[in-house]
mmCIF file of N, CA and C in Angstrom:
data_model
loop_
_atom_site.group_PDB
_atom_site.id
_atom_site.type_symbol
_atom_site.label_atom_id
_atom_site.label_comp_id
_atom_site.label_asym_id
_atom_site.label_seq_id
_atom_site.Cartn_x
_atom_site.Cartn_y
_atom_site.Cartn_z
ATOM 1 N N MET M 1252 131.746 115.124 148.060
ATOM 2 C CA MET M 1252 131.696 114.799 149.474
ATOM 3 C C MET M 1252 130.639 115.663 150.118
ATOM 4 N N GLN M 1253 129.632 115.096 150.696
ATOM 5 C CA GLN M 1253 128.561 115.798 151.402
ATOM 6 C C GLN M 1253 129.084 116.187 152.754
ATOM 7 N N SER M 1254 128.765 117.418 153.212
ATOM 8 C CA SER M 1254 129.247 117.915 154.475
ATOM 9 C C SER M 1254 128.154 118.605 155.235
ATOM 10 N N HIS M 1255 128.272 118.600 156.558
ATOM 11 C CA HIS M 1255 127.405 119.346 157.415
ATOM 12 C C HIS M 1255 127.892 120.752 157.690
ATOM 13 N N LEU M 1256 129.071 121.037 157.209
ATOM 14 C CA LEU M 1256 129.647 122.396 157.317
ATOM 15 C C LEU M 1256 128.931 123.300 156.303
ATOM 16 N N PRO M 1257 128.751 124.564 156.695
ATOM 17 C CA PRO M 1257 128.034 125.464 155.794
ATOM 18 C C PRO M 1257 128.740 125.646 154.457
ATOM 19 N N HIS M 1258 127.987 125.542 153.374
ATOM 20 C CA HIS M 1258 128.512 125.615 152.010
ATOM 21 C C HIS M 1258 129.261 126.917 151.823
ATOM 22 N N ASN M 1259 128.686 128.035 152.276
ATOM 23 C CA ASN M 1259 129.364 129.327 152.065
ATOM 24 C C ASN M 1259 130.708 129.413 152.788
ATOM 25 N N PHE M 1260 130.769 128.760 153.958
ATOM 26 C CA PHE M 1260 132.008 128.712 154.729
ATOM 27 C C PHE M 1260 133.097 127.983 153.976
ATOM 28 N N LEU M 1261 132.760 126.796 153.458
ATOM 29 C CA LEU M 1261 133.695 126.052 152.656
ATOM 30 C C LEU M 1261 134.158 126.740 151.410
ATOM 31 N N LYS M 1262 133.185 127.442 150.773
ATOM 32 C CA LYS M 1262 133.501 128.194 149.555
ATOM 33 C C LYS M 1262 134.471 129.298 149.842
ATOM 34 N N SER M 1263 134.333 129.918 151.024
ATOM 35 C CA SER M 1263 135.229 131.025 151.367
ATOM 36 C C SER M 1263 136.675 130.580 151.660
ATOM 37 N N LEU M 1264 136.823 129.284 152.007
ATOM 38 C CA LEU M 1264 138.154 128.767 152.292
ATOM 39 C C LEU M 1264 138.837 128.268 151.024
ATOM 40 N N GLU M 1265 138.109 127.963 149.989
ATOM 41 C CA GLU M 1265 138.648 127.283 148.807
ATOM 42 C C GLU M 1265 139.838 128.048 148.195
ATOM 43 N N GLY M 1266 139.853 129.341 148.221
ATOM 44 C CA GLY M 1266 140.963 130.095 147.559
ATOM 45 C C GLY M 1266 142.179 130.290 148.464
ATOM 46 N N LEU M 1267 142.111 129.857 149.701
ATOM 47 C CA LEU M 1267 143.223 130.053 150.611
ATOM 48 C C LEU M 1267 144.389 129.100 150.313
ATOM 49 N N PRO M 1268 145.634 129.596 150.348
ATOM 50 C CA PRO M 1268 146.787 128.730 150.138
ATOM 51 C C PRO M 1268 146.838 127.606 151.154
ATOM 52 N N GLY M 1269 147.060 126.408 150.699
ATOM 53 C CA GLY M 1269 147.196 125.268 151.579
ATOM 54 C C GLY M 1269 145.882 124.617 152.015
ATOM 55 N N PHE M 1270 144.739 125.194 151.617
ATOM 56 C CA PHE M 1270 143.464 124.599 152.032
ATOM 57 C C PHE M 1270 143.155 123.392 151.174
ATOM 58 N N ASP M 1271 142.913 122.253 151.816
ATOM 59 C CA ASP M 1271 142.558 121.012 151.168
ATOM 60 C C ASP M 1271 141.219 120.601 151.698
ATOM 61 N N LYS M 1272 140.178 120.731 150.910
ATOM 62 C CA LYS M 1272 138.797 120.534 151.370
ATOM 63 C C LYS M 1272 138.506 119.169 151.956
ATOM 64 N N GLU M 1273 138.913 118.088 151.272
ATOM 65 C CA GLU M 1273 138.536 116.774 151.728
ATOM 66 C C GLU M 1273 139.060 116.426 153.122
ATOM 67 N N PRO M 1274 140.352 116.606 153.435
ATOM 68 C CA PRO M 1274 140.782 116.269 154.790
ATOM 69 C C PRO M 1274 140.178 117.245 155.814
ATOM 70 N N PHE M 1275 139.959 118.498 155.431
ATOM 71 C CA PHE M 1275 139.371 119.464 156.344
ATOM 72 C C PHE M 1275 137.959 119.032 156.736
ATOM 73 N N VAL M 1276 137.167 118.680 155.748
ATOM 74 C CA VAL M 1276 135.779 118.223 156.038
ATOM 75 C C VAL M 1276 135.806 116.936 156.823
ATOM 76 N N GLU M 1277 136.721 115.999 156.460
ATOM 77 C CA GLU M 1277 136.787 114.704 157.165
ATOM 78 C C GLU M 1277 137.075 114.868 158.647
ATOM 79 N N VAL M 1278 138.059 115.709 158.983
ATOM 80 C CA VAL M 1278 138.429 115.843 160.385
ATOM 81 C C VAL M 1278 137.332 116.553 161.170
ATOM 82 N N HIS M 1279 136.605 117.457 160.528
ATOM 83 C CA HIS M 1279 135.559 118.164 161.246
ATOM 84 C C HIS M 1279 134.273 117.330 161.349
ATOM 85 N N GLU M 1280 134.034 116.472 160.418
ATOM 86 C CA GLU M 1280 132.867 115.559 160.481
ATOM 87 C C GLU M 1280 133.070 114.473 161.515
ATOM 88 N N GLN M 1281 134.347 114.054 161.707
ATOM 89 C CA GLN M 1281 134.610 112.969 162.709
ATOM 90 C C GLN M 1281 134.243 113.409 164.132
ATOM 91 N N GLY M 1282 134.460 114.667 164.410
ATOM 92 C CA GLY M 1282 134.179 115.154 165.735
ATOM 93 C C GLY M 1282 135.238 114.771 166.736
ATOM 94 N N ARG M 1283 136.302 114.188 166.318
ATOM 95 C CA ARG M 1283 137.349 113.772 167.258
ATOM 96 C C ARG M 1283 138.062 115.007 167.762
ATOM 97 N N GLN M 1284 138.238 115.041 169.060
ATOM 98 C CA GLN M 1284 138.976 116.205 169.680
ATOM 99 C C GLN M 1284 140.282 115.709 170.165
ATOM 100 N N LEU M 1285 141.321 116.317 169.692
ATOM 101 C CA LEU M 1285 142.680 115.927 170.091
ATOM 102 C C LEU M 1285 143.031 116.654 171.398
ATOM 103 N N THR M 1286 143.649 115.905 172.251
ATOM 104 C CA THR M 1286 144.176 116.479 173.498
ATOM 105 C C THR M 1286 145.687 116.382 173.440
ATOM 106 N N SER M 1287 146.327 117.501 173.758
ATOM 107 C CA SER M 1287 147.834 117.474 173.720
ATOM 108 C C SER M 1287 148.335 118.074 175.024
ATOM 109 N N ILE M 1288 149.517 117.606 175.408
ATOM 110 C CA ILE M 1288 150.209 118.056 176.612
ATOM 111 C C ILE M 1288 151.647 118.424 176.237
ATOM 112 N N ARG M 1289 152.235 119.274 177.063
ATOM 113 C CA ARG M 1289 153.662 119.558 176.910
ATOM 114 C C ARG M 1289 154.342 119.018 178.175
ATOM 115 N N LEU M 1290 155.331 118.145 177.982
ATOM 116 C CA LEU M 1290 156.072 117.556 179.078
ATOM 117 C C LEU M 1290 157.014 118.614 179.650
ATOM 118 N N ASN M 1291 157.232 118.468 180.961
ATOM 119 C CA ASN M 1291 158.174 119.386 181.627
ATOM 120 C C ASN M 1291 159.551 118.656 181.553
ATOM 121 N N PRO M 1292 160.497 119.210 180.825
ATOM 122 C CA PRO M 1292 161.808 118.550 180.722
ATOM 123 C C PRO M 1292 162.588 118.527 182.009
ATOM 124 N N ALA M 1293 162.211 119.256 183.020
ATOM 125 C CA ALA M 1293 162.870 119.252 184.293
ATOM 126 C C ALA M 1293 162.368 118.126 185.202
ATOM 127 N N LYS M 1294 161.334 117.433 184.747
ATOM 128 C CA LYS M 1294 160.771 116.324 185.551
ATOM 129 C C LYS M 1294 161.073 114.995 184.908
ATOM 130 N N PRO M 1295 161.111 113.906 185.712
ATOM 131 C CA PRO M 1295 161.409 112.557 185.093
ATOM 132 C C PRO M 1295 160.361 112.197 184.090
ATOM 133 N N THR M 1296 160.776 111.721 182.903
ATOM 134 C CA THR M 1296 159.834 111.334 181.872
ATOM 135 C C THR M 1296 159.061 110.047 182.217
ATOM 136 N N ALA M 1297 159.572 109.249 183.118
ATOM 137 C CA ALA M 1297 158.837 108.060 183.500
ATOM 138 C C ALA M 1297 157.536 108.373 184.205
ATOM 139 N N ALA M 1298 157.451 109.571 184.756
ATOM 140 C CA ALA M 1298 156.221 109.971 185.453
ATOM 141 C C ALA M 1298 155.013 109.978 184.570
ATOM 142 N N VAL M 1299 155.157 110.183 183.287
ATOM 143 C CA VAL M 1299 154.019 110.265 182.383
ATOM 144 C C VAL M 1299 153.751 108.960 181.633
ATOM 145 N N ASN M 1300 154.439 107.910 181.944
ATOM 146 C CA ASN M 1300 154.271 106.655 181.210
ATOM 147 C C ASN M 1300 152.903 106.041 181.336
ATOM 148 N N ASP M 1301 152.184 106.384 182.408
ATOM 149 C CA ASP M 1301 150.812 105.843 182.600
ATOM 150 C C ASP M 1301 149.748 106.667 181.842
ATOM 151 N N LEU M 1302 150.151 107.773 181.199
ATOM 152 C CA LEU M 1302 149.195 108.528 180.465
ATOM 153 C C LEU M 1302 148.925 107.824 179.117
ATOM 154 N N PRO M 1303 147.731 108.064 178.566
ATOM 155 C CA PRO M 1303 147.422 107.448 177.267
ATOM 156 C C PRO M 1303 148.090 108.176 176.084
ATOM 157 N N LEU M 1304 149.409 108.022 175.998
ATOM 158 C CA LEU M 1304 150.192 108.718 174.978
ATOM 159 C C LEU M 1304 149.971 108.120 173.590
ATOM 160 N N GLU M 1305 149.801 108.980 172.593
ATOM 161 C CA GLU M 1305 149.586 108.518 171.221
ATOM 162 C C GLU M 1305 150.801 108.732 170.376
ATOM 163 N N SER M 1306 151.244 109.987 170.280
ATOM 164 C CA SER M 1306 152.376 110.321 169.435
ATOM 165 C C SER M 1306 152.952 111.636 169.840
ATOM 166 N N THR M 1307 154.141 111.933 169.333
ATOM 167 C CA THR M 1307 154.829 113.198 169.569
ATOM 168 C C THR M 1307 154.273 114.277 168.641
ATOM 169 N N VAL M 1308 154.100 115.465 169.178
ATOM 170 C CA VAL M 1308 153.709 116.603 168.319
ATOM 171 C C VAL M 1308 154.877 116.885 167.407
ATOM 172 N N PRO M 1309 154.717 116.875 166.089
ATOM 173 C CA PRO M 1309 155.856 116.958 165.146
ATOM 174 C C PRO M 1309 156.746 118.152 165.314
ATOM 175 N N TRP M 1310 156.234 119.285 165.748
ATOM 176 C CA TRP M 1310 157.041 120.517 165.857
ATOM 177 C C TRP M 1310 157.499 120.805 167.260
ATOM 178 N N CYS M 1311 157.266 119.899 168.207
ATOM 179 C CA CYS M 1311 157.665 120.131 169.613
ATOM 180 C C CYS M 1311 158.133 118.841 170.248
ATOM 181 N N SER M 1312 159.370 118.743 170.546
ATOM 182 C CA SER M 1312 159.969 117.478 171.081
ATOM 183 C C SER M 1312 159.365 117.123 172.431
ATOM 184 N N THR M 1313 158.805 118.066 173.228
ATOM 185 C CA THR M 1313 158.203 117.816 174.481
ATOM 186 C C THR M 1313 156.683 117.746 174.406
ATOM 187 N N GLY M 1314 156.094 117.893 173.213
ATOM 188 C CA GLY M 1314 154.685 117.855 173.049
ATOM 189 C C GLY M 1314 154.209 116.396 172.713
ATOM 190 N N ARG M 1315 153.083 116.046 173.303
ATOM 191 C CA ARG M 1315 152.502 114.696 173.088
ATOM 192 C C ARG M 1315 151.008 114.811 172.871
ATOM 193 N N TYR M 1316 150.530 113.996 171.911
ATOM 194 C CA TYR M 1316 149.088 113.817 171.745
ATOM 195 C C TYR M 1316 148.624 112.665 172.626
ATOM 196 N N LEU M 1317 147.445 112.752 173.200
ATOM 197 C CA LEU M 1317 146.890 111.692 173.984
ATOM 198 C C LEU M 1317 145.771 110.988 173.212
ATOM 199 N N THR M 1318 145.613 109.683 173.451
ATOM 200 C CA THR M 1318 144.541 108.934 172.798
ATOM 201 C C THR M 1318 143.173 109.231 173.371
ATOM 202 N N GLU M 1319 143.170 109.681 174.654
ATOM 203 C CA GLU M 1319 141.951 110.079 175.270
ATOM 204 C C GLU M 1319 142.246 111.170 176.323
ATOM 205 N N ARG M 1320 141.266 111.897 176.713
ATOM 206 C CA ARG M 1320 141.449 112.988 177.689
ATOM 207 C C ARG M 1320 141.251 112.446 179.111
ATOM 208 N N PRO M 1321 142.301 112.361 179.857
ATOM 209 C CA PRO M 1321 142.143 111.889 181.272
ATOM 210 C C PRO M 1321 141.509 113.010 182.142
ATOM 211 N N SER M 1322 141.225 112.688 183.361
ATOM 212 C CA SER M 1322 140.755 113.676 184.319
ATOM 213 C C SER M 1322 141.976 114.351 184.916
ATOM 214 N N PHE M 1323 142.359 115.467 184.360
ATOM 215 C CA PHE M 1323 143.582 116.154 184.793
ATOM 216 C C PHE M 1323 143.483 116.600 186.259
ATOM 217 N N THR M 1324 142.295 116.967 186.698
ATOM 218 C CA THR M 1324 142.184 117.428 188.068
ATOM 219 C C THR M 1324 142.488 116.366 189.099
ATOM 220 N N LEU M 1325 142.406 115.076 188.685
ATOM 221 C CA LEU M 1325 142.665 113.989 189.591
ATOM 222 C C LEU M 1325 144.096 113.414 189.411
ATOM 223 N N SER M 1326 144.860 114.021 188.567
ATOM 224 C CA SER M 1326 146.230 113.480 188.236
ATOM 225 C C SER M 1326 147.279 114.111 189.105
ATOM 226 N N PRO M 1327 147.906 113.264 189.953
ATOM 227 C CA PRO M 1327 148.999 113.781 190.843
ATOM 228 C C PRO M 1327 150.193 114.207 190.033
ATOM 229 N N ILE M 1328 150.491 113.596 188.895
ATOM 230 C CA ILE M 1328 151.641 114.022 188.094
ATOM 231 C C ILE M 1328 151.380 115.352 187.380
ATOM 232 N N PHE M 1329 150.137 115.635 187.093
ATOM 233 C CA PHE M 1329 149.783 116.947 186.533
ATOM 234 C C PHE M 1329 150.035 118.001 187.619
ATOM 235 N N HIS M 1330 149.516 117.761 188.805
ATOM 236 C CA HIS M 1330 149.674 118.745 189.918
ATOM 237 C C HIS M 1330 151.140 118.828 190.379
ATOM 238 N N GLY M 1331 151.909 117.748 190.090
ATOM 239 C CA GLY M 1331 153.334 117.766 190.432
ATOM 240 C C GLY M 1331 154.187 118.483 189.350
ATOM 241 N N GLY M 1332 153.556 118.878 188.283
ATOM 242 C CA GLY M 1332 154.244 119.663 187.275
ATOM 243 C C GLY M 1332 154.968 118.847 186.214
ATOM 244 N N ALA M 1333 154.641 117.584 186.061
ATOM 245 C CA ALA M 1333 155.304 116.747 185.084
ATOM 246 C C ALA M 1333 154.857 117.148 183.673
ATOM 247 N N TYR M 1334 153.696 117.713 183.506
ATOM 248 C CA TYR M 1334 153.222 118.132 182.216
ATOM 249 C C TYR M 1334 152.198 119.277 182.356
ATOM 250 N N TYR M 1335 151.920 119.932 181.229
ATOM 251 C CA TYR M 1335 150.909 120.980 181.195
ATOM 252 C C TYR M 1335 150.024 120.743 179.985
ATOM 253 N N VAL M 1336 148.740 120.879 180.161
ATOM 254 C CA VAL M 1336 147.778 120.655 179.072
ATOM 255 C C VAL M 1336 147.879 121.893 178.199
ATOM 256 N N GLN M 1337 148.267 121.688 176.937
ATOM 257 C CA GLN M 1337 148.478 122.798 176.008
ATOM 258 C C GLN M 1337 148.121 122.373 174.631
ATOM 259 N N GLU M 1338 147.391 123.202 173.897
ATOM 260 C CA GLU M 1338 147.050 122.904 172.507
ATOM 261 C C GLU M 1338 148.318 122.796 171.683
ATOM 262 N N ALA M 1339 148.379 121.822 170.782
ATOM 263 C CA ALA M 1339 149.605 121.648 169.962
ATOM 264 C C ALA M 1339 149.901 122.885 169.171
ATOM 265 N N SER M 1340 148.890 123.632 168.743
ATOM 266 C CA SER M 1340 149.116 124.846 167.960
ATOM 267 C C SER M 1340 149.895 125.886 168.753
ATOM 268 N N SER M 1341 149.674 125.910 170.044
ATOM 269 C CA SER M 1341 150.395 126.843 170.921
ATOM 270 C C SER M 1341 151.876 126.461 171.111
ATOM 271 N N MET M 1342 152.183 125.207 170.806
ATOM 272 C CA MET M 1342 153.589 124.768 170.920
ATOM 273 C C MET M 1342 154.402 125.148 169.673
ATOM 274 N N PHE M 1343 153.726 125.592 168.640
ATOM 275 C CA PHE M 1343 154.388 125.882 167.367
ATOM 276 C C PHE M 1343 155.390 127.084 167.491
ATOM 277 N N ILE M 1344 155.129 127.931 168.480
ATOM 278 C CA ILE M 1344 156.007 129.125 168.653
ATOM 279 C C ILE M 1344 157.462 128.651 168.919
ATOM 280 N N GLN M 1345 157.654 127.553 169.656
ATOM 281 C CA GLN M 1345 158.963 127.044 169.915
ATOM 282 C C GLN M 1345 159.686 126.734 168.616
ATOM 283 N N TYR M 1346 159.040 126.023 167.708
ATOM 284 C CA TYR M 1346 159.602 125.657 166.443
ATOM 285 C C TYR M 1346 159.942 126.911 165.628
ATOM 286 N N VAL M 1347 159.053 127.846 165.583
ATOM 287 C CA VAL M 1347 159.293 129.098 164.828
ATOM 288 C C VAL M 1347 160.486 129.805 165.369
ATOM 289 N N LEU M 1348 160.605 129.998 166.666
ATOM 290 C CA LEU M 1348 161.706 130.704 167.235
ATOM 291 C C LEU M 1348 163.025 129.970 167.022
ATOM 292 N N GLU M 1349 162.979 128.646 167.124
ATOM 293 C CA GLU M 1349 164.205 127.862 166.891
ATOM 294 C C GLU M 1349 164.653 128.010 165.445
ATOM 295 N N GLU M 1350 163.750 128.020 164.513
ATOM 296 C CA GLU M 1350 164.115 128.160 163.109
ATOM 297 C C GLU M 1350 164.605 129.596 162.796
ATOM 298 N N LEU M 1351 164.002 130.585 163.408
ATOM 299 C CA LEU M 1351 164.384 131.972 163.134
ATOM 300 C C LEU M 1351 165.788 132.300 163.775
ATOM 301 N N TYR M 1352 166.007 131.697 164.899
ATOM 302 C CA TYR M 1352 167.216 132.074 165.657
ATOM 303 C C TYR M 1352 168.238 130.894 165.776
ATOM 304 N N LYS M 1353 168.372 130.127 164.699
ATOM 305 C CA LYS M 1353 169.276 128.968 164.741
ATOM 306 C C LYS M 1353 170.711 129.375 165.054
ATOM 307 N N ASN M 1354 171.076 130.534 164.612
ATOM 308 C CA ASN M 1354 172.505 130.956 164.764
ATOM 309 C C ASN M 1354 172.690 131.879 165.994
ATOM 310 N N VAL M 1355 171.685 132.021 166.840
ATOM 311 C CA VAL M 1355 171.815 132.887 168.019
ATOM 312 C C VAL M 1355 172.380 131.999 169.139
ATOM 313 N N THR M 1356 173.388 132.500 169.753
ATOM 314 C CA THR M 1356 173.970 131.760 170.867
ATOM 315 C C THR M 1356 173.233 132.023 172.144
ATOM 316 N N PRO M 1357 173.049 130.944 172.956
ATOM 317 C CA PRO M 1357 172.394 131.131 174.215
ATOM 318 C C PRO M 1357 173.170 132.101 175.058
ATOM 319 N N PRO M 1358 172.665 132.740 176.035
ATOM 320 C CA PRO M 1358 171.327 132.478 176.588
ATOM 321 C C PRO M 1358 170.263 133.272 175.877
ATOM 322 N N THR M 1359 169.181 132.597 175.569
ATOM 323 C CA THR M 1359 167.978 133.270 175.012
ATOM 324 C C THR M 1359 166.859 132.876 175.925
ATOM 325 N N ARG M 1360 166.102 133.840 176.413
ATOM 326 C CA ARG M 1360 164.941 133.532 177.287
ATOM 327 C C ARG M 1360 163.724 134.164 176.670
ATOM 328 N N VAL M 1361 162.653 133.426 176.683
ATOM 329 C CA VAL M 1361 161.335 133.905 176.194
ATOM 330 C C VAL M 1361 160.288 133.417 177.200
ATOM 331 N N LEU M 1362 159.470 134.320 177.594
ATOM 332 C CA LEU M 1362 158.319 133.960 178.435
ATOM 333 C C LEU M 1362 157.082 134.529 177.799
ATOM 334 N N ASP M 1363 156.136 133.692 177.368
ATOM 335 C CA ASP M 1363 154.961 134.128 176.689
ATOM 336 C C ASP M 1363 153.758 133.496 177.386
ATOM 337 N N LEU M 1364 153.006 134.298 178.109
ATOM 338 C CA LEU M 1364 151.909 133.748 178.919
ATOM 339 C C LEU M 1364 150.591 134.368 178.430
ATOM 340 N N CYS M 1365 149.636 133.507 178.184
ATOM 341 C CA CYS M 1365 148.240 133.921 177.968
ATOM 342 C C CYS M 1365 147.479 133.003 178.856
ATOM 343 N N ALA M 1366 147.226 133.430 180.077
ATOM 344 C CA ALA M 1366 146.690 132.561 181.093
ATOM 345 C C ALA M 1366 145.204 132.207 180.820
ATOM 346 N N ALA M 1367 145.000 130.967 180.434
ATOM 347 C CA ALA M 1367 143.662 130.453 180.244
ATOM 348 C C ALA M 1367 143.801 128.914 180.183
ATOM 349 N N PRO M 1368 142.797 128.195 180.676
ATOM 350 C CA PRO M 1368 142.902 126.760 180.613
ATOM 351 C C PRO M 1368 143.050 126.318 179.146
ATOM 352 N N GLY M 1369 144.057 125.490 178.893
ATOM 353 C CA GLY M 1369 144.315 125.040 177.560
ATOM 354 C C GLY M 1369 144.900 126.080 176.624
ATOM 355 N N GLY M 1370 145.239 127.210 177.233
ATOM 356 C CA GLY M 1370 145.786 128.311 176.411
ATOM 357 C C GLY M 1370 147.269 128.163 176.236
ATOM 358 N N LYS M 1371 147.897 129.303 176.259
ATOM 359 C CA LYS M 1371 149.279 129.312 175.934
ATOM 360 C C LYS M 1371 150.108 129.682 177.134
ATOM 361 N N SER M 1372 151.077 128.895 177.513
ATOM 362 C CA SER M 1372 152.014 129.208 178.517
ATOM 363 C C SER M 1372 153.332 128.661 178.037
ATOM 364 N N THR M 1373 154.250 129.492 177.681
ATOM 365 C CA THR M 1373 155.501 129.023 177.087
ATOM 366 C C THR M 1373 156.696 129.570 177.821
ATOM 367 N N ASP M 1374 157.668 128.773 178.106
ATOM 368 C CA ASP M 1374 158.903 129.246 178.707
ATOM 369 C C ASP M 1374 160.025 128.543 177.924
ATOM 370 N N LEU M 1375 160.746 129.318 177.119
ATOM 371 C CA LEU M 1375 161.888 128.762 176.416
ATOM 372 C C LEU M 1375 163.148 129.375 176.967
ATOM 373 N N GLU M 1376 164.143 128.520 177.182
ATOM 374 C CA GLU M 1376 165.413 129.045 177.712
ATOM 375 C C GLU M 1376 166.579 128.731 176.814
#
């Protein structure tokens, strides 16, 4: 498979556990950028029905992938707090904590903020 990714870069990844060259190259050659959002469970879910929803983020029940990136600055439901634009990888912390603390009885509160657009803002209760 011919790639535009640097040969030395791909070579450095080959020995890493879980690295699969073909899908890695394919996704990077496509240039497709995934946009993901996290729904606010305290808001009505019907509010986001007009968004171009594609699928649920596998490790986050409130995470969704979008088929296209809308203009969030013009979205009244975004400004109303129905969802937050968040990378799916930043949602993984919820899954990890749920797995680690399956036997912990509530109340458990976690607030993890790294304030940056598209960054990480997590509130687990």
